[in-house]
Tab-separated table of C-alpha atoms in Angstrom:
chain	number	residue	atom	x	y	z
A	1	UNK	CA	-0.154	-0.266	-0.267
A	2	UNK	CA	1.544	3.721	-0.725
A	3	UNK	CA	1.671	6.578	1.620
A	4	UNK	CA	1.726	10.063	0.905
A	5	UNK	CA	4.368	12.131	2.776
A	6	UNK	CA	2.753	13.909	5.996
A	7	UNK	CA	-0.446	11.396	6.392
A	8	UNK	CA	-1.190	9.260	8.695
A	9	UNK	CA	-0.768	5.682	7.672
A	10	UNK	CA	-3.952	4.199	6.387
A	11	UNK	CA	-5.322	0.384	8.133
A	12	UNK	CA	-7.832	-1.777	6.059
A	13	UNK	CA	-10.618	-2.991	8.097
A	14	UNK	CA	-9.342	-6.339	7.780
A	15	UNK	CA	-5.878	-5.350	9.722
A	16	UNK	CA	-7.523	-3.196	12.241
A	17	UNK	CA	-9.731	-6.463	13.052
A	18	UNK	CA	-6.510	-8.616	13.136
A	19	UNK	CA	-4.490	-5.849	15.261
A	20	UNK	CA	-7.692	-5.604	17.667
A	21	UNK	CA	-8.787	-9.411	18.140
A	22	UNK	CA	-5.433	-10.858	17.160
A	23	UNK	CA	-2.602	-8.809	18.863
A	24	UNK	CA	-0.078	-12.215	18.693
A	25	UNK	CA	0.175	-15.577	17.950
A	26	UNK	CA	-3.485	-16.335	16.745
A	27	UNK	CA	-4.797	-19.270	19.193
A	28	UNK	CA	-7.259	-22.026	18.503
A	29	UNK	CA	-10.988	-20.440	18.690
A	30	UNK	CA	-12.437	-22.225	21.835
A	31	UNK	CA	-15.731	-25.036	21.067
A	32	UNK	CA	-19.104	-24.075	23.406
A	33	UNK	CA	-18.121	-27.513	24.756
A	34	UNK	CA	-15.021	-26.322	26.461
A	35	UNK	CA	-17.121	-23.884	28.652
A	36	UNK	CA	-19.363	-26.497	29.741
A	37	UNK	CA	-16.975	-29.687	30.623
A	38	UNK	CA	-18.729	-33.297	31.153
A	39	UNK	CA	-17.952	-34.985	34.483
A	40	UNK	CA	-18.749	-38.624	35.584
A	41	UNK	CA	-21.722	-39.323	37.194
A	42	UNK	CA	-22.204	-37.695	40.735
A	43	UNK	CA	-20.611	-34.282	41.950
A	44	UNK	CA	-17.863	-32.944	40.035
A	45	UNK	CA	-14.482	-32.319	41.163
A	46	UNK	CA	-13.332	-29.149	42.955
A	47	UNK	CA	-13.104	-26.470	40.719
A	48	UNK	CA	-10.016	-23.883	41.790
A	49	UNK	CA	-9.407	-20.249	40.764
A	50	UNK	CA	-13.439	-20.341	39.954
A	51	UNK	CA	-15.991	-17.854	40.040
A	52	UNK	CA	-19.192	-18.386	41.710
A	53	UNK	CA	-21.157	-18.550	38.742
A	54	UNK	CA	-19.015	-21.276	37.438
A	55	UNK	CA	-20.039	-23.294	40.864
A	56	UNK	CA	-23.304	-22.411	40.139
A	57	UNK	CA	-23.331	-24.331	36.779
A	58	UNK	CA	-21.383	-27.405	38.279
A	59	UNK	CA	-23.780	-27.879	41.225
A	60	UNK	CA	-26.955	-27.538	38.308
A	61	UNK	CA	-25.393	-30.343	36.295
A	62	UNK	CA	-24.776	-32.612	39.311
A	63	UNK	CA	-28.213	-31.845	40.423
A	64	UNK	CA	-29.618	-32.477	36.966
A	65	UNK	CA	-27.960	-35.912	36.945
A	66	UNK	CA	-29.401	-36.984	40.289
A	67	UNK	CA	-32.861	-36.161	39.068
A	68	UNK	CA	-32.543	-37.891	36.031
A	69	UNK	CA	-31.034	-40.924	38.255
A	70	UNK	CA	-34.203	-41.095	40.439
A	71	UNK	CA	-36.826	-40.594	37.820
A	72	UNK	CA	-35.018	-43.583	35.261
A	73	UNK	CA	-33.232	-46.105	37.831
A	74	UNK	CA	-32.745	-48.675	35.039
A	75	UNK	CA	-32.142	-46.352	32.077
A	76	UNK	CA	-28.419	-44.275	31.947
A	77	UNK	CA	-30.071	-41.475	29.594
A	78	UNK	CA	-31.386	-41.334	25.949
A	79	UNK	CA	-29.223	-40.964	23.493
A	80	UNK	CA	-30.295	-41.789	19.767
A	81	UNK	CA	-26.583	-42.468	18.926
A	82	UNK	CA	-26.468	-45.519	20.855
A	83	UNK	CA	-29.437	-47.280	19.393
A	84	UNK	CA	-27.240	-49.469	17.296
A	85	UNK	CA	-25.703	-51.287	20.173
A	86	UNK	CA	-28.676	-52.203	21.683
A	87	UNK	CA	-29.941	-54.492	18.833
A	88	UNK	CA	-32.512	-54.656	16.685
A	89	UNK	CA	-36.266	-56.345	16.836
A	90	UNK	CA	-38.138	-57.892	14.138
A	91	UNK	CA	-41.994	-58.205	14.480
A	92	UNK	CA	-45.515	-57.745	12.612
A	93	UNK	CA	-48.185	-56.211	13.424
A	94	UNK	CA	-51.780	-56.988	12.062
A	95	UNK	CA	-55.302	-55.047	13.412
A	96	UNK	CA	-58.249	-57.609	12.543
A	97	UNK	CA	-60.993	-54.678	11.993
A	98	UNK	CA	-63.792	-57.648	12.002
A	99	UNK	CA	-62.941	-59.052	15.593
A	100	UNK	CA	-61.328	-56.017	17.287
A	101	UNK	CA	-58.131	-57.663	17.586
A	102	UNK	CA	-54.642	-56.456	17.494
A	103	UNK	CA	-52.148	-59.542	16.872
A	104	UNK	CA	-48.155	-58.457	17.624
A	105	UNK	CA	-46.227	-61.578	16.267
A	106	UNK	CA	-42.303	-60.867	18.003
A	107	UNK	CA	-40.207	-62.741	15.883
A	108	UNK	CA	-36.674	-62.343	16.666
A	109	UNK	CA	-33.812	-60.019	18.097
A	110	UNK	CA	-30.188	-59.695	16.859
A	111	UNK	CA	-27.576	-58.529	18.202
A	112	UNK	CA	-28.686	-57.659	21.964
A	113	UNK	CA	-26.700	-55.681	24.522
A	114	UNK	CA	-25.247	-58.381	26.937
A	115	UNK	CA	-26.577	-57.751	30.368
A	116	UNK	CA	-25.318	-60.521	32.491
A	117	UNK	CA	-21.973	-61.297	33.952
A	118	UNK	CA	-21.354	-64.127	31.271
A	119	UNK	CA	-21.983	-61.546	28.728
A	120	UNK	CA	-25.092	-62.968	27.471
A	121	UNK	CA	-28.908	-62.016	28.182
A	122	UNK	CA	-32.042	-63.664	29.108
A	123	UNK	CA	-34.545	-61.649	26.879
A	124	UNK	CA	-38.214	-61.364	27.075
A	125	UNK	CA	-40.342	-59.128	25.257
A	126	UNK	CA	-43.097	-56.821	26.893
A	127	UNK	CA	-46.095	-54.867	24.777
A	128	UNK	CA	-47.816	-51.744	26.334
A	129	UNK	CA	-50.255	-49.723	24.569
A	130	UNK	CA	-50.011	-46.174	25.402
A	131	UNK	CA	-51.711	-44.129	27.281
A	132	UNK	CA	-52.863	-46.361	29.802
A	133	UNK	CA	-51.054	-47.312	33.123
A	134	UNK	CA	-52.974	-50.606	33.853
A	135	UNK	CA	-51.256	-54.050	34.348
A	136	UNK	CA	-54.478	-55.176	31.682
A	137	UNK	CA	-52.548	-53.101	28.671
A	138	UNK	CA	-49.479	-54.893	29.202
A	139	UNK	CA	-48.614	-58.267	27.328
A	140	UNK	CA	-45.224	-60.345	27.494
A	141	UNK	CA	-43.437	-63.168	25.867
A	142	UNK	CA	-41.583	-66.266	27.334
A	143	UNK	CA	-38.030	-65.674	28.573
A	144	UNK	CA	-35.326	-67.062	26.436
A	145	UNK	CA	-31.996	-67.691	28.331
A	146	UNK	CA	-28.443	-67.093	27.655
A	147	UNK	CA	-28.709	-65.852	24.023
A	148	UNK	CA	-28.008	-62.411	22.129
A	149	UNK	CA	-30.042	-63.745	19.061
A	150	UNK	CA	-33.335	-64.925	20.730
A	151	UNK	CA	-35.972	-66.209	18.479
A	152	UNK	CA	-39.655	-66.068	19.859
A	153	UNK	CA	-41.825	-66.654	16.927
A	154	UNK	CA	-44.570	-65.653	19.326
A	155	UNK	CA	-48.058	-64.431	18.817
A	156	UNK	CA	-49.568	-61.709	21.569
A	157	UNK	CA	-53.064	-60.271	21.130
A	158	UNK	CA	-55.297	-57.431	22.387
A	159	UNK	CA	-58.791	-57.936	22.168
A	160	UNK	CA	-61.182	-54.904	22.278
A	161	UNK	CA	-59.272	-52.450	20.255
A	162	UNK	CA	-61.769	-49.899	18.300
A	163	UNK	CA	-61.129	-47.951	15.297
A	164	UNK	CA	-60.599	-44.981	17.724
A	165	UNK	CA	-57.636	-46.722	19.512
A	166	UNK	CA	-55.874	-47.340	16.634
A	167	UNK	CA	-56.369	-43.670	15.772
A	168	UNK	CA	-55.158	-41.843	19.517
A	169	UNK	CA	-52.932	-45.097	20.473
A	170	UNK	CA	-49.325	-46.224	20.532
A	171	UNK	CA	-47.901	-49.286	20.928
A	172	UNK	CA	-44.559	-49.681	23.263
A	173	UNK	CA	-42.313	-52.783	22.560
A	174	UNK	CA	-39.620	-53.056	24.992
A	175	UNK	CA	-37.032	-55.896	25.618
A	176	UNK	CA	-35.665	-56.608	29.012
A	177	UNK	CA	-33.690	-59.410	30.251
A	178	UNK	CA	-35.067	-61.025	33.015
A	179	UNK	CA	-32.827	-61.234	36.648
A	180	UNK	CA	-34.091	-63.780	39.392
A	181	UNK	CA	-32.265	-61.907	41.667
A	182	UNK	CA	-32.577	-58.394	41.534
A	183	UNK	CA	-34.880	-56.398	39.012
A	184	UNK	CA	-35.430	-56.867	35.560
A	185	UNK	CA	-33.102	-54.769	33.326
A	186	UNK	CA	-34.387	-52.612	30.187
A	187	UNK	CA	-32.452	-53.158	27.152
A	188	UNK	CA	-34.173	-51.180	24.706
A	189	UNK	CA	-37.532	-50.271	23.181
A	190	UNK	CA	-39.196	-49.447	20.446
A	191	UNK	CA	-42.441	-47.344	19.717
A	192	UNK	CA	-45.257	-47.982	16.800
A	193	UNK	CA	-48.446	-45.506	16.878
A	194	UNK	CA	-51.506	-47.704	15.493
A	195	UNK	CA	-52.079	-45.338	13.353
A	196	UNK	CA	-49.597	-46.274	10.845
A	197	UNK	CA	-51.634	-49.813	10.329
A	198	UNK	CA	-54.022	-50.499	7.868
A	199	UNK	CA	-56.981	-52.605	8.431
A	200	UNK	CA	-56.429	-56.268	7.916
A	201	UNK	CA	-53.105	-55.385	6.521
A	202	UNK	CA	-50.247	-57.185	7.952
A	203	UNK	CA	-46.701	-54.933	8.400
A	204	UNK	CA	-43.592	-56.050	9.203
A	205	UNK	CA	-40.898	-54.072	11.158
A	206	UNK	CA	-37.324	-54.359	11.722
A	207	UNK	CA	-36.475	-51.737	14.364
A	208	UNK	CA	-33.224	-50.772	15.685
A	209	UNK	CA	-34.218	-50.763	19.888
A	210	UNK	CA	-33.651	-47.152	21.366
A	211	UNK	CA	-33.419	-46.202	25.170
A	212	UNK	CA	-36.061	-45.513	26.808
A	213	UNK	CA	-37.678	-42.151	25.826
A	214	UNK	CA	-37.786	-39.644	28.665
A	215	UNK	CA	-41.448	-38.168	28.683
A	216	UNK	CA	-39.641	-34.832	28.138
A	217	UNK	CA	-38.964	-36.020	24.435
A	218	UNK	CA	-42.305	-37.399	23.285
A	219	UNK	CA	-44.494	-35.210	21.527
A	220	UNK	CA	-46.722	-32.690	23.549
A	221	UNK	CA	-49.782	-34.254	22.680
A	222	UNK	CA	-48.677	-37.848	23.802
A	223	UNK	CA	-47.597	-36.318	26.879
A	224	UNK	CA	-50.660	-34.728	27.628
A	225	UNK	CA	-52.637	-38.025	26.629
A	226	UNK	CA	-50.093	-39.667	29.605
A	227	UNK	CA	-50.713	-37.272	31.955
A	228	UNK	CA	-54.268	-37.182	31.456
A	229	UNK	CA	-55.014	-41.096	31.627
A	230	UNK	CA	-52.631	-41.061	35.206
A	231	UNK	CA	-55.974	-39.817	36.624
A	232	UNK	CA	-58.504	-42.135	34.525
A	233	UNK	CA	-56.655	-45.790	34.341
A	234	UNK	CA	-57.709	-48.466	31.990
A	235	UNK	CA	-58.906	-51.452	33.601
A	236	UNK	CA	-59.714	-53.525	30.402
A	237	UNK	CA	-62.300	-54.067	27.691
A	238	UNK	CA	-65.731	-55.093	27.579
A	239	UNK	CA	-67.821	-56.145	24.523
A	240	UNK	CA	-71.723	-55.455	25.021
A	241	UNK	CA	-74.217	-55.962	22.673
A	242	UNK	CA	-77.595	-53.948	22.180
A	243	UNK	CA	-81.034	-54.659	20.895
A	244	UNK	CA	-84.352	-53.254	21.042
A	245	UNK	CA	-86.992	-55.746	20.511
A	246	UNK	CA	-89.859	-54.135	19.120
A	247	UNK	CA	-92.463	-57.012	19.848
A	248	UNK	CA	-91.566	-57.042	23.732
A	249	UNK	CA	-90.869	-53.441	24.016
A	250	UNK	CA	-87.584	-54.058	25.798
A	251	UNK	CA	-83.781	-53.449	25.713
A	252	UNK	CA	-82.064	-56.641	25.492
A	253	UNK	CA	-78.194	-56.056	26.761
A	254	UNK	CA	-75.913	-58.869	26.174
A	255	UNK	CA	-72.530	-59.137	28.682
A	256	UNK	CA	-70.630	-61.278	26.314
A	257	UNK	CA	-66.785	-61.049	27.480
A	258	UNK	CA	-64.413	-58.717	28.869
A	259	UNK	CA	-60.531	-58.993	27.833
A	260	UNK	CA	-57.365	-58.133	29.787
A	261	UNK	CA	-59.193	-57.408	33.275
A	262	UNK	CA	-56.795	-55.623	35.882
A	263	UNK	CA	-55.404	-58.102	38.251
A	264	UNK	CA	-57.508	-57.883	41.619
A	265	UNK	CA	-55.874	-60.835	43.620
A	266	UNK	CA	-52.617	-61.806	44.875
A	267	UNK	CA	-52.235	-64.686	42.557
A	268	UNK	CA	-51.957	-62.148	39.545
A	269	UNK	CA	-56.067	-62.902	38.402
A	270	UNK	CA	-59.469	-61.685	39.470
A	271	UNK	CA	-62.667	-63.488	40.069
A	272	UNK	CA	-65.234	-61.015	37.678
A	273	UNK	CA	-68.521	-60.481	37.510
A	274	UNK	CA	-70.714	-57.810	35.718
A	275	UNK	CA	-73.491	-55.678	37.132
A	276	UNK	CA	-75.625	-53.412	34.648
A	277	UNK	CA	-78.236	-50.522	35.799
A	278	UNK	CA	-80.389	-48.759	33.276
A	279	UNK	CA	-80.604	-45.256	35.232
A	280	UNK	CA	-82.469	-43.021	36.239
A	281	UNK	CA	-83.791	-46.060	38.541
A	282	UNK	CA	-86.586	-44.848	40.783
A	283	UNK	CA	-87.598	-48.164	42.006
A	284	UNK	CA	-83.971	-49.723	42.300
A	285	UNK	CA	-84.982	-52.688	40.089
A	286	UNK	CA	-82.968	-52.453	37.188
A	287	UNK	CA	-79.850	-53.882	38.573
A	288	UNK	CA	-79.091	-57.378	37.031
A	289	UNK	CA	-75.554	-59.306	37.789
A	290	UNK	CA	-73.650	-62.263	35.590
A	291	UNK	CA	-72.343	-65.382	37.343
A	292	UNK	CA	-68.728	-65.322	38.677
A	293	UNK	CA	-65.680	-66.447	36.489
A	294	UNK	CA	-63.244	-67.792	38.391
A	295	UNK	CA	-59.617	-66.922	38.282
A	296	UNK	CA	-59.128	-65.331	35.137
A	297	UNK	CA	-58.433	-62.241	33.424
A	298	UNK	CA	-60.452	-62.944	30.210
A	299	UNK	CA	-63.787	-64.100	31.502
A	300	UNK	CA	-66.882	-65.018	28.661
A	301	UNK	CA	-70.359	-64.302	30.010
A	302	UNK	CA	-72.608	-64.697	26.909
A	303	UNK	CA	-75.411	-63.841	29.244
A	304	UNK	CA	-78.382	-61.524	28.132
A	305	UNK	CA	-80.767	-59.221	30.447
A	306	UNK	CA	-84.034	-57.664	29.726
A	307	UNK	CA	-85.271	-54.005	30.658
A	308	UNK	CA	-89.351	-53.250	29.742
A	309	UNK	CA	-89.090	-49.673	28.776
A	310	UNK	CA	-90.974	-47.999	25.878
A	311	UNK	CA	-88.792	-46.816	22.683
A	312	UNK	CA	-89.278	-43.351	23.239
A	313	UNK	CA	-87.895	-43.565	26.735
A	314	UNK	CA	-84.438	-44.867	25.922
A	315	UNK	CA	-83.212	-41.238	24.909
A	316	UNK	CA	-83.859	-40.538	28.588
A	317	UNK	CA	-81.898	-43.034	30.110
A	318	UNK	CA	-78.443	-44.325	30.534
A	319	UNK	CA	-76.996	-47.965	31.038
A	320	UNK	CA	-74.089	-48.521	33.393
A	321	UNK	CA	-72.245	-51.515	33.323
A	322	UNK	CA	-69.677	-52.321	36.144
A	323	UNK	CA	-67.018	-55.018	36.376
A	324	UNK	CA	-66.423	-56.642	40.017
A	325	UNK	CA	-63.831	-58.943	41.784
A	326	UNK	CA	-65.655	-61.330	43.661
A	327	UNK	CA	-64.114	-61.892	47.322
A	328	UNK	CA	-65.326	-64.103	49.925
A	329	UNK	CA	-65.523	-63.162	52.966
A	330	UNK	CA	-64.979	-59.253	52.389
A	331	UNK	CA	-66.116	-56.456	50.191
A	332	UNK	CA	-65.918	-57.199	46.158
A	333	UNK	CA	-63.480	-55.034	44.204
A	334	UNK	CA	-64.333	-52.661	41.349
A	335	UNK	CA	-62.280	-53.426	38.516
A	336	UNK	CA	-63.946	-51.164	36.041
A	337	UNK	CA	-66.701	-49.348	34.271
A	338	UNK	CA	-68.512	-47.758	31.358
A	339	UNK	CA	-71.525	-45.603	30.484
A	340	UNK	CA	-73.656	-45.504	27.284
A	341	UNK	CA	-76.608	-43.417	26.526
A	342	UNK	CA	-77.162	-39.826	25.596
A	343	UNK	CA	-74.519	-38.518	27.614
A	344	UNK	CA	-71.651	-40.450	26.820
A	345	UNK	CA	-69.660	-39.589	24.120
A	346	UNK	CA	-67.137	-41.000	21.546
A	347	UNK	CA	-67.661	-44.811	20.989
A	348	UNK	CA	-70.202	-45.111	23.761
A	349	UNK	CA	-72.397	-42.733	22.120
A	350	UNK	CA	-72.311	-44.198	18.799
A	351	UNK	CA	-73.075	-47.474	20.175
A	352	UNK	CA	-76.433	-46.253	22.283
A	353	UNK	CA	-77.613	-44.207	18.664
A	354	UNK	CA	-77.040	-47.296	16.836
A	355	UNK	CA	-79.115	-49.215	18.696
A	356	UNK	CA	-82.013	-46.521	18.441
A	357	UNK	CA	-81.400	-46.532	14.763
A	358	UNK	CA	-81.354	-50.324	14.230
A	359	UNK	CA	-84.622	-51.823	16.049
A	360	UNK	CA	-84.359	-55.246	16.253
A	361	UNK	CA	-81.003	-55.718	15.531
A	362	UNK	CA	-78.171	-56.508	17.738
A	363	UNK	CA	-75.544	-54.009	17.840
A	364	UNK	CA	-72.324	-55.516	19.183
A	365	UNK	CA	-68.975	-53.595	20.476
A	366	UNK	CA	-65.828	-53.339	22.789
A	367	UNK	CA	-65.784	-50.760	24.773
A	368	UNK	CA	-63.113	-49.518	27.189
A	369	UNK	CA	-63.039	-49.934	31.065
A	370	UNK	CA	-61.691	-47.500	33.757
A	371	UNK	CA	-61.080	-46.862	37.245
A	372	UNK	CA	-63.934	-44.127	37.069
A	373	UNK	CA	-66.936	-45.611	39.188
A	374	UNK	CA	-70.526	-44.323	38.064
A	375	UNK	CA	-71.345	-41.749	40.305
A	376	UNK	CA	-74.911	-42.829	40.652
A	377	UNK	CA	-73.711	-46.193	41.818
A	378	UNK	CA	-72.938	-44.683	44.917
A	379	UNK	CA	-76.342	-44.371	46.124
């Protein structure tokens, strides 16, 4: 660059920035991770010559680690990059729309993460429909011992699955290691939104297992649904038939079967029976009760009850159906209930209106039982 005599030296903007920012040998640019170092689990080591801000950040990091450990004791933390080290799972799903059944065939797993001291695992597969916190929603395969490449070829079936369920529910498939002396250990999971399935078409999957997803990483609508269903817990399914008989002027209510009921006894089963009410019931004569089925979570009743009622009065009535666990010598346990009528919603309302629109025709539907006891049954 030329310079005239008597003029001050001219410096370009590039040279100015170099002089101001780098007045010496150029140093490597620090990465953001240099300011937030990672420490092993537990409290970080003492940090000499650091200010209160650094100490606060270090303490917050330790608190976050402790919180995660308390919330998910069986999981080291979620990292999608680790999914390939957990193994893969081959399975297929089929929604049988006509029979309201979801068939889950667990074929095999490959390259599972070893969980035992011998470098192997004792794996089994557990299914869980979300949202839903009850044991009634959980199914599992048999356990295979000392293998990282188990072959199950086992089909597990959920009964009472409706089109509404297929839209809003997600199937969580977990692979776990069975341990006789300690708690069973979680290996990995995969989740399938049921809306991805087409009715009556088998869909095959070969998915990499992932670590357990924290609730914070789930879709906001799914998280909200989980929080909602914590207070309204599913307790199983019940198949009910409705038919208005015009010749006898009566409503015929059929209690056909239940599926995946919640276990209420110490043996892991229940002794279920069903009660029905047609409300309002001023004379308290509308109660009917099925026989008790011993030691089962999938009872078949096939019983019908008749309510003498005018067709026009059905629009003012509500059918309340409750399932109970029979106990000798003490109060019976409430398993779950469902209400059908003009004040219901979803499938329960649709079932009631379909009965009104189709006289002399039996309409069968599956319904979800919840732990909410109908208020009118408290009288």
